[in-house]
Short mmCIF file of C-alpha atoms and ligand atoms in Angstrom, two decimals:
data_model
loop_
_atom_site.label_atom_id
_atom_site.label_comp_id
_atom_site.label_asym_id
_atom_site.label_seq_id
_atom_site.Cartn_x
_atom_site.Cartn_y
_atom_site.Cartn_z
CA MET A 261 49.25 35.26 80.04
CA LYS A 262 50.62 38.69 80.79
CA ILE A 263 48.46 41.78 81.13
CA ALA A 264 49.98 45.26 81.11
CA VAL A 265 47.83 47.42 83.37
CA LEU A 266 47.87 51.13 82.52
CA PRO A 267 45.33 52.95 84.73
CA GLY A 268 46.27 56.48 83.59
CA ASP A 269 44.61 59.59 84.98
CA GLY A 270 41.41 60.79 86.62
CA ILE A 271 38.89 58.02 87.19
CA GLY A 272 41.23 55.62 85.33
CA THR A 273 42.85 54.41 88.55
CA GLU A 274 39.49 53.86 90.28
CA ILE A 275 37.82 51.91 87.49
CA VAL A 276 40.85 49.79 86.56
CA ALA A 277 41.19 48.74 90.22
CA GLU A 278 37.66 47.29 90.06
CA ALA A 279 38.31 45.52 86.76
CA LEU A 280 41.41 43.92 88.29
CA ARG A 281 39.43 42.69 91.30
CA VAL A 282 36.90 41.15 88.91
CA LEU A 283 39.68 39.43 86.92
CA GLU A 284 41.20 38.09 90.13
CA ALA A 285 37.82 36.67 91.19
CA LEU A 286 37.86 34.42 88.11
CA ASP A 287 40.74 32.34 89.48
CA LEU A 288 42.62 32.25 86.18
CA SER A 289 46.37 32.24 86.09
CA PHE A 290 47.77 35.43 84.66
CA GLU A 291 50.46 37.89 85.49
CA THR A 292 49.84 41.63 85.70
CA GLU A 293 52.27 44.51 85.72
CA THR A 294 51.20 48.10 86.22
CA ALA A 295 52.83 51.19 84.70
CA LEU A 296 52.21 54.91 84.43
CA VAL A 297 50.69 56.44 81.31
CA GLY A 298 49.23 59.80 80.29
CA GLY A 299 49.41 62.77 82.64
CA ALA A 300 50.63 60.58 85.51
CA ALA A 301 53.57 59.42 83.39
CA TYR A 302 54.28 62.97 82.24
CA GLU A 303 54.48 64.11 85.89
CA ALA A 304 56.86 61.27 86.82
CA HIS A 305 58.95 60.87 83.66
CA GLY A 306 58.32 63.97 81.53
CA HIS A 307 56.54 61.96 78.80
CA PRO A 308 52.99 60.53 78.50
CA LEU A 309 54.28 57.24 77.07
CA PRO A 310 57.69 56.49 78.63
CA GLU A 311 59.90 53.84 77.01
CA SER A 312 59.40 51.49 79.98
CA THR A 313 55.59 51.66 79.64
CA LEU A 314 55.77 51.05 75.89
CA LYS A 315 58.12 48.09 76.40
CA LEU A 316 55.74 46.56 78.93
CA ALA A 317 52.77 47.02 76.58
CA LYS A 318 54.64 45.47 73.64
CA GLU A 319 55.68 42.42 75.65
CA ALA A 320 52.25 41.76 77.15
CA ASP A 321 49.48 39.68 75.56
CA ALA A 322 47.03 42.46 76.28
CA VAL A 323 46.86 45.96 77.72
CA LEU A 324 44.14 46.94 80.16
CA PHE A 325 43.89 50.71 79.92
CA GLY A 326 41.91 53.17 82.06
CA ALA A 327 41.79 56.68 80.62
CA VAL A 328 44.16 59.60 80.22
CA GLY A 329 43.89 63.36 80.26
CA ASP A 330 43.12 66.35 82.35
CA TRP A 331 42.32 69.90 81.41
CA LYS A 332 45.45 71.06 83.24
CA TYR A 333 47.58 69.56 80.43
CA ASP A 334 45.76 71.43 77.66
CA LYS A 335 48.55 74.02 77.40
CA LEU A 336 51.34 71.48 76.94
CA GLU A 337 52.81 71.12 73.47
CA ARG A 338 50.84 68.49 71.53
CA SER A 339 53.51 65.74 71.67
CA LEU A 340 53.51 65.81 75.48
CA ARG A 341 49.76 65.79 76.04
CA PRO A 342 48.37 62.71 77.80
CA GLU A 343 46.19 61.68 74.81
CA GLN A 344 49.36 61.20 72.73
CA ALA A 345 50.01 58.05 74.77
CA ILE A 346 47.01 56.36 73.15
CA LEU A 347 48.16 57.31 69.66
CA GLY A 348 51.68 56.08 70.50
CA LEU A 349 50.36 52.73 71.76
CA ARG A 350 48.14 52.28 68.68
CA LYS A 351 51.04 53.05 66.37
CA ASN A 352 53.69 50.96 68.12
CA LEU A 353 51.46 47.94 68.68
CA GLY A 354 49.96 48.18 65.17
CA LEU A 355 46.42 48.33 66.59
CA PHE A 356 44.38 48.87 63.45
CA ALA A 357 40.93 47.54 64.34
CA ASN A 358 38.80 49.24 66.96
CA PHE A 359 35.76 47.33 68.18
CA ARG A 360 33.02 49.22 69.95
CA PRO A 361 29.95 47.24 70.78
CA ALA A 362 26.85 49.28 71.64
CA ILE A 363 24.57 47.07 73.66
CA CYS A 364 21.46 48.27 75.39
CA TYR A 365 20.88 46.31 78.58
CA GLU A 366 17.22 45.61 79.22
CA GLN A 367 17.38 47.26 82.65
CA LEU A 368 18.87 50.48 81.25
CA VAL A 369 16.45 51.02 78.42
CA ASP A 370 15.16 54.22 80.06
CA ALA A 371 18.67 55.73 80.32
CA SER A 372 18.68 56.41 76.56
CA SER A 373 17.37 59.64 75.11
CA LEU A 374 15.69 57.55 72.39
CA LYS A 375 12.31 55.87 72.75
CA PRO A 376 12.62 52.49 74.50
CA GLU A 377 11.15 50.59 71.56
CA LEU A 378 13.93 51.91 69.31
CA ILE A 379 16.77 50.65 71.48
CA ALA A 380 15.43 47.75 73.58
CA GLY A 381 17.55 44.76 72.60
CA LEU A 382 20.07 46.86 70.66
CA ASP A 383 23.30 44.97 69.97
CA ILE A 384 25.48 46.49 67.28
CA LEU A 385 29.20 46.49 66.69
CA ILE A 386 31.05 49.44 65.22
CA ILE A 387 34.43 48.56 63.72
CA ARG A 388 36.61 51.58 63.09
CA GLU A 389 39.87 51.52 61.14
CA LEU A 390 42.41 53.13 63.44
CA THR A 391 45.70 53.76 61.70
CA GLY A 392 44.92 55.49 58.40
CA ASP A 393 42.64 58.15 56.93
CA ILE A 394 42.85 61.91 57.29
CA TYR A 395 44.15 61.62 60.87
CA PHE A 396 47.54 60.35 59.72
CA GLY A 397 47.79 61.23 56.01
CA GLN A 398 50.71 63.40 54.92
CA PRO A 399 51.21 66.14 53.86
CA ARG A 400 49.35 68.27 56.35
CA GLY A 401 49.96 71.72 57.70
CA ARG A 402 49.45 75.42 57.17
CA ARG A 403 50.56 77.54 54.24
CA THR A 404 49.60 80.44 52.03
CA ALA A 405 46.96 79.49 49.48
CA VAL A 406 48.07 79.65 45.86
CA ASP A 407 44.63 78.82 44.45
CA GLY A 408 41.12 78.12 45.75
CA HIS A 409 38.59 80.79 46.68
CA PHE A 410 41.08 83.06 48.47
CA PRO A 411 44.56 82.93 46.88
CA GLY A 412 47.16 84.56 49.15
CA ALA A 413 45.18 83.83 52.34
CA ASP A 414 46.42 81.58 55.18
CA GLU A 415 45.06 78.06 54.84
CA ALA A 416 45.30 74.69 56.56
CA PHE A 417 45.13 71.27 54.92
CA ASP A 418 45.12 67.54 55.73
CA THR A 419 45.39 64.49 53.50
CA MET A 420 42.81 61.71 53.42
CA ARG A 421 44.35 58.44 52.25
CA TYR A 422 43.94 54.69 52.48
CA SER A 423 46.05 51.96 50.93
CA ARG A 424 44.59 48.72 49.58
CA PRO A 425 46.07 46.48 52.35
CA GLU A 426 44.69 48.79 55.04
CA VAL A 427 41.16 48.55 53.65
CA GLU A 428 41.42 44.83 52.95
CA ARG A 429 42.49 43.89 56.47
CA ILE A 430 39.77 45.91 58.21
CA ALA A 431 37.18 44.52 55.79
CA HIS A 432 38.25 40.95 56.66
CA VAL A 433 37.98 41.79 60.36
CA ALA A 434 34.42 43.07 59.83
CA PHE A 435 33.24 40.07 57.78
CA GLN A 436 34.76 37.63 60.26
CA ALA A 437 33.13 39.45 63.19
CA ALA A 438 29.78 39.39 61.36
CA ARG A 439 30.07 35.62 60.89
CA LYS A 440 30.00 35.26 64.67
CA ARG A 441 26.94 37.54 64.91
CA ASN A 442 23.99 38.16 62.59
CA LYS A 443 26.02 37.97 59.35
CA ARG A 444 25.39 41.50 58.16
CA VAL A 445 27.99 44.19 57.42
CA THR A 446 27.24 47.82 56.62
CA SER A 447 30.25 49.61 55.16
CA VAL A 448 30.01 53.36 55.72
CA ASP A 449 31.68 55.70 53.23
CA LYS A 450 31.33 59.00 51.41
CA ALA A 451 31.95 57.53 47.97
CA ASN A 452 29.70 60.12 46.34
CA VAL A 453 32.26 62.89 46.95
CA LEU A 454 35.54 61.38 48.14
CA GLU A 455 37.93 59.42 45.93
CA THR A 456 39.38 57.70 49.01
CA PHE A 457 35.98 56.33 49.94
CA GLN A 458 35.07 55.17 46.43
CA PHE A 459 38.31 53.17 46.65
CA TRP A 460 37.25 51.94 50.13
CA LYS A 461 33.84 50.88 48.83
CA ASP A 462 35.31 49.03 45.82
CA ILE A 463 37.73 47.08 48.03
CA VAL A 464 35.14 46.20 50.69
CA THR A 465 32.90 44.92 47.86
CA GLU A 466 35.75 42.76 46.52
CA VAL A 467 36.57 41.33 49.96
CA GLY A 468 32.87 40.71 50.55
CA LYS A 469 32.86 38.19 47.69
CA GLU A 470 34.99 35.92 49.89
CA TYR A 471 32.16 35.90 52.45
CA PRO A 472 29.05 34.90 50.49
CA ASP A 473 27.29 33.99 53.73
CA VAL A 474 27.53 37.58 54.99
CA GLU A 475 25.17 40.22 53.63
CA LEU A 476 26.94 43.47 52.70
CA ASP A 477 25.42 46.86 52.16
CA HIS A 478 26.94 50.30 51.74
CA MET A 479 25.74 53.53 53.29
CA TYR A 480 26.90 57.14 53.05
CA VAL A 481 28.09 58.49 56.36
CA ASP A 482 25.46 61.22 56.54
CA ASN A 483 22.70 58.64 56.11
CA ALA A 484 24.40 56.32 58.62
CA ALA A 485 24.38 59.13 61.21
CA MET A 486 20.63 59.50 60.63
CA GLN A 487 19.83 55.79 60.59
CA LEU A 488 21.71 55.26 63.87
CA VAL A 489 19.16 57.41 65.66
CA LYS A 490 16.17 56.49 63.49
CA ALA A 491 16.43 52.70 63.39
CA PRO A 492 19.64 51.57 65.11
CA LYS A 493 18.54 47.95 65.45
CA LYS A 494 18.74 47.56 61.65
CA PHE A 495 22.53 47.42 61.94
CA ASP A 496 24.64 44.43 62.91
CA VAL A 497 28.31 45.19 62.13
CA VAL A 498 29.23 48.66 60.87
CA VAL A 499 32.71 49.06 59.37
CA THR A 500 34.17 52.42 58.48
CA GLY A 501 37.29 54.57 58.30
CA ASN A 502 39.08 56.34 61.10
CA MET A 503 37.30 59.70 61.05
CA PHE A 504 33.75 58.50 60.32
CA GLY A 505 34.26 55.74 62.89
CA ASP A 506 35.41 58.22 65.51
CA ILE A 507 32.17 60.16 65.16
CA LEU A 508 29.71 57.30 64.59
CA SER A 509 31.06 55.22 67.47
CA ASP A 510 30.41 58.08 69.90
CA GLU A 511 26.93 58.50 68.47
CA ALA A 512 26.29 54.76 68.85
CA ALA A 513 27.65 54.90 72.38
CA MET A 514 25.10 57.47 73.39
CA LEU A 515 22.22 55.39 72.00
CA THR A 516 22.57 53.23 75.05
CA GLY A 517 22.30 56.09 77.52
CA SER A 518 25.57 55.99 79.37
CA ILE A 519 29.10 56.11 78.18
CA GLY A 520 30.01 54.54 81.54
CA MET A 521 28.71 51.19 80.22
CA LEU A 522 30.65 50.90 76.97
CA PRO A 523 33.80 48.85 76.51
CA SER A 524 36.17 48.90 73.55
CA ALA A 525 38.97 46.84 72.08
CA SER A 526 41.74 47.78 69.66
CA LEU A 527 43.46 44.82 68.03
CA ASN A 528 46.45 44.12 65.83
CA SER A 529 46.90 41.28 63.35
CA SER A 530 48.12 38.88 66.05
CA ASN A 531 45.14 39.59 68.32
CA GLN A 532 47.24 41.49 70.80
CA GLY A 533 44.95 44.21 72.02
CA LEU A 534 44.38 47.31 74.08
CA TYR A 535 41.16 47.27 76.07
CA GLU A 536 39.66 50.42 77.49
CA PRO A 537 36.33 52.01 78.33
CA SER A 538 34.92 54.25 75.61
CA HIS A 539 34.89 57.26 77.92
CA GLY A 540 37.67 59.57 79.08
CA SER A 541 39.24 60.34 82.44
CA ALA A 542 36.21 62.34 83.71
CA PRO A 543 38.19 64.85 85.77
CA ASP A 544 34.88 66.31 87.03
CA ILE A 545 34.19 63.20 89.12
CA ALA A 546 37.72 61.83 89.67
CA GLY A 547 38.56 60.87 93.24
CA LYS A 548 34.93 60.91 94.36
CA GLY A 549 34.36 57.17 94.13
CA VAL A 550 31.25 57.59 91.97
CA ALA A 551 32.50 56.60 88.50
CA ASN A 552 30.86 53.67 86.78
CA PRO A 553 33.45 50.85 86.50
CA LEU A 554 31.28 48.63 84.26
CA ALA A 555 32.72 49.82 80.92
CA THR A 556 36.19 48.87 82.15
CA ILE A 557 34.98 45.59 83.63
CA LEU A 558 33.31 44.78 80.28
CA SER A 559 36.54 45.77 78.50
CA ALA A 560 38.32 43.16 80.63
CA ALA A 561 35.74 40.64 79.39
CA MET A 562 36.54 41.60 75.77
CA MET A 563 40.24 41.14 76.61
CA LEU A 564 39.59 37.60 77.84
CA ARG A 565 37.62 36.80 74.70
CA PHE A 566 39.79 38.38 71.99
CA SER A 567 43.38 38.31 73.27
CA LEU A 568 43.53 35.72 76.06
CA ASN A 569 41.34 33.02 74.53
CA GLN A 570 39.14 32.64 77.61
CA PRO A 571 35.60 33.02 76.20
CA GLU A 572 33.95 31.28 79.15
CA ALA A 573 35.56 33.65 81.63
CA ALA A 574 34.37 36.55 79.43
CA ASP A 575 30.83 35.15 79.54
CA ARG A 576 31.03 34.93 83.33
CA ILE A 577 31.89 38.63 83.62
CA GLU A 578 29.14 39.67 81.19
CA SER A 579 26.55 37.56 83.03
CA ALA A 580 27.69 39.03 86.36
CA VAL A 581 27.20 42.56 85.00
CA LYS A 582 23.67 41.69 83.83
CA HIS A 583 23.03 40.18 87.25
CA VAL A 584 24.01 43.31 89.19
CA LEU A 585 21.88 45.47 86.90
CA ALA A 586 18.97 43.10 87.47
CA GLN A 587 19.60 43.51 91.21
CA GLY A 588 18.85 47.21 90.73
CA LEU A 589 22.36 48.46 91.52
CA ARG A 590 23.31 51.64 89.67
CA THR A 591 26.15 54.14 89.74
CA ALA A 592 25.06 57.79 89.54
CA ASP A 593 25.36 58.02 85.75
CA ILE A 594 22.76 55.28 85.19
CA TRP A 595 20.68 55.78 88.31
CA SER A 596 16.92 56.22 88.04
CA ALA A 597 14.14 56.31 90.62
CA GLY A 598 13.46 52.93 92.19
CA THR A 599 17.04 51.66 91.84
CA THR A 600 19.85 51.60 94.41
CA LYS A 601 22.65 54.12 93.96
CA VAL A 602 26.12 52.68 94.59
CA GLY A 603 29.68 53.96 94.24
CA THR A 604 32.55 52.60 92.15
CA ARG A 605 33.81 50.21 94.82
CA GLU A 606 30.35 48.84 95.69
CA MET A 607 29.65 48.19 92.02
CA GLY A 608 32.95 46.30 91.77
CA ASP A 609 32.06 44.37 94.95
CA ALA A 610 28.70 43.40 93.46
CA VAL A 611 30.24 42.10 90.23
CA VAL A 612 32.85 40.15 92.19
CA ALA A 613 30.08 38.73 94.39
CA ALA A 614 28.03 37.72 91.36
CA ILE A 615 31.06 35.94 89.91
CA THR A 616 31.89 34.12 93.10
CA LYS A 617 28.15 33.57 93.75
CA LYS A 618 28.23 35.20 97.15
CA THR A 619 25.18 37.07 98.38
CA ILE A 620 25.06 40.59 97.03
CA THR A 621 24.53 43.25 99.63
CA GLY A 622 24.04 47.00 99.47
P1 NAD B 1817 34.85 62.11 79.54
O1 NAD B 1817 34.42 60.89 78.81
O2 NAD B 1817 36.01 61.98 80.44
O3 NAD B 1817 33.61 62.69 80.37
C1 NAD B 1817 32.40 63.12 79.75
C2 NAD B 1817 31.26 63.10 80.80
O4 NAD B 1817 30.92 61.75 81.08
C3 NAD B 1817 31.67 63.72 82.12
O5 NAD B 1817 30.56 64.40 82.67
C4 NAD B 1817 32.02 62.53 83.00
O6 NAD B 1817 31.82 62.75 84.39
C5 NAD B 1817 31.08 61.46 82.47
N1 NAD B 1817 31.69 60.12 82.58
C6 NAD B 1817 32.69 59.61 81.82
N2 NAD B 1817 32.99 58.38 82.23
C7 NAD B 1817 32.17 58.08 83.26
C8 NAD B 1817 32.01 56.96 84.11
N3 NAD B 1817 32.76 55.85 83.99
N4 NAD B 1817 31.08 57.02 85.09
C9 NAD B 1817 30.31 58.10 85.23
N5 NAD B 1817 30.39 59.20 84.46
C10 NAD B 1817 31.33 59.20 83.48
O7 NAD B 1817 35.13 63.22 78.41
P2 NAD B 1817 35.67 64.72 78.57
O8 NAD B 1817 35.14 65.34 79.82
O9 NAD B 1817 35.40 65.34 77.26
O10 NAD B 1817 37.24 64.56 78.68
C11 NAD B 1817 37.94 64.53 79.91
C12 NAD B 1817 39.39 64.18 79.65
O11 NAD B 1817 39.45 62.84 79.14
C13 NAD B 1817 40.06 65.06 78.59
O12 NAD B 1817 41.37 65.34 79.02
C14 NAD B 1817 40.04 64.19 77.35
O13 NAD B 1817 41.08 64.51 76.46
C15 NAD B 1817 40.24 62.83 77.95
N6 NAD B 1817 39.75 61.71 77.11
C16 NAD B 1817 40.48 60.57 77.18
C17 NAD B 1817 40.06 59.46 76.48
C18 NAD B 1817 40.87 58.20 76.64
O14 NAD B 1817 41.66 58.10 77.56
N7 NAD B 1817 40.67 57.21 75.78
C19 NAD B 1817 38.89 59.49 75.73
C20 NAD B 1817 38.13 60.66 75.71
C21 NAD B 1817 38.57 61.78 76.42
#
């Protein structure tokens, strides 16, 4: 097993270091190789995704990724900005399925802005298609309008598009994921106004016939945004396109209170994957040793389960995380009165201790 480790920028280096210590505590045999990505790679090599980093990622079974970005790169031309590294990795590795579980841990029920009864026990999975939709459709650009409400004015345009194989493969991923959970899929679309999403809905319905044991329903994206805050526990697996998934997965993330707790996985058709926390590089707290490493540690657990075929090791990490929360240990982002505030390193120590069954201190 080979893991490409790409810590990136900001808190990325701090949180990935803890995830690596947790992986090492499992006593599995795997090889890791670390490379620069994002702003750090731009500084060293003049590009956020250097050839050598891409080669390493392609050859590995999985990529453990921290986060990239810093406001100081905002003025760079778009192709050189740190965030382009993620798009480049997705494209080159063919990562089309993004998994974002939103789980509310019993001990963190008060961290959410929603009423505890709405989110206690929440366990939903948002599956976002990653390679198509309006984010990549061509043509796109700026021009002078020839028609519309203001002919002759400057205008900008993008193209929303999905092909049949793209919708079919993400639908299969969703139904198969639902089979391992509560056997319900909600496909989110905007079929009432968008041709692309009527097409999406028709294809998801067709694919659904191959999974008679999984219940399928369809929901418009505006309603889904409302239902996620009104009755989030009604969902099991939500599958949607790239843009709606981008927005809904962040909304789902915040249901649980802290983005510092949420892992994610992006997979291709051979289960090679990129695993990263759902948050960014948090330049405001970088270098202070206060970032929550649990989202990255839980991403490493997803990596063991989905790409490295080590489900028991994944379970051990997830149980260790529950254990440290039950111990009352909290980083600043999830701290509340009556719990013990710890830094990034101490949180990593506690998870390692829970895995190796040593006494937890501090
Ligand atoms: P962010 O997710 O980095 O931070 C948002 C807020 O959440 C900040 O207050 C931050 O301190 C806090 N936060 C985030 N992760 C945390 C953690 N593990 N522990 C405790 N607190 C945490 O989003 P942002 O501030 O909008 O963006 C900062 C940079 O990150 C930008 O350059 C952005 O482009 C980049 N970004 C990268 C990714 C990625 O690498 N996948 C994703 C989103 C944003």
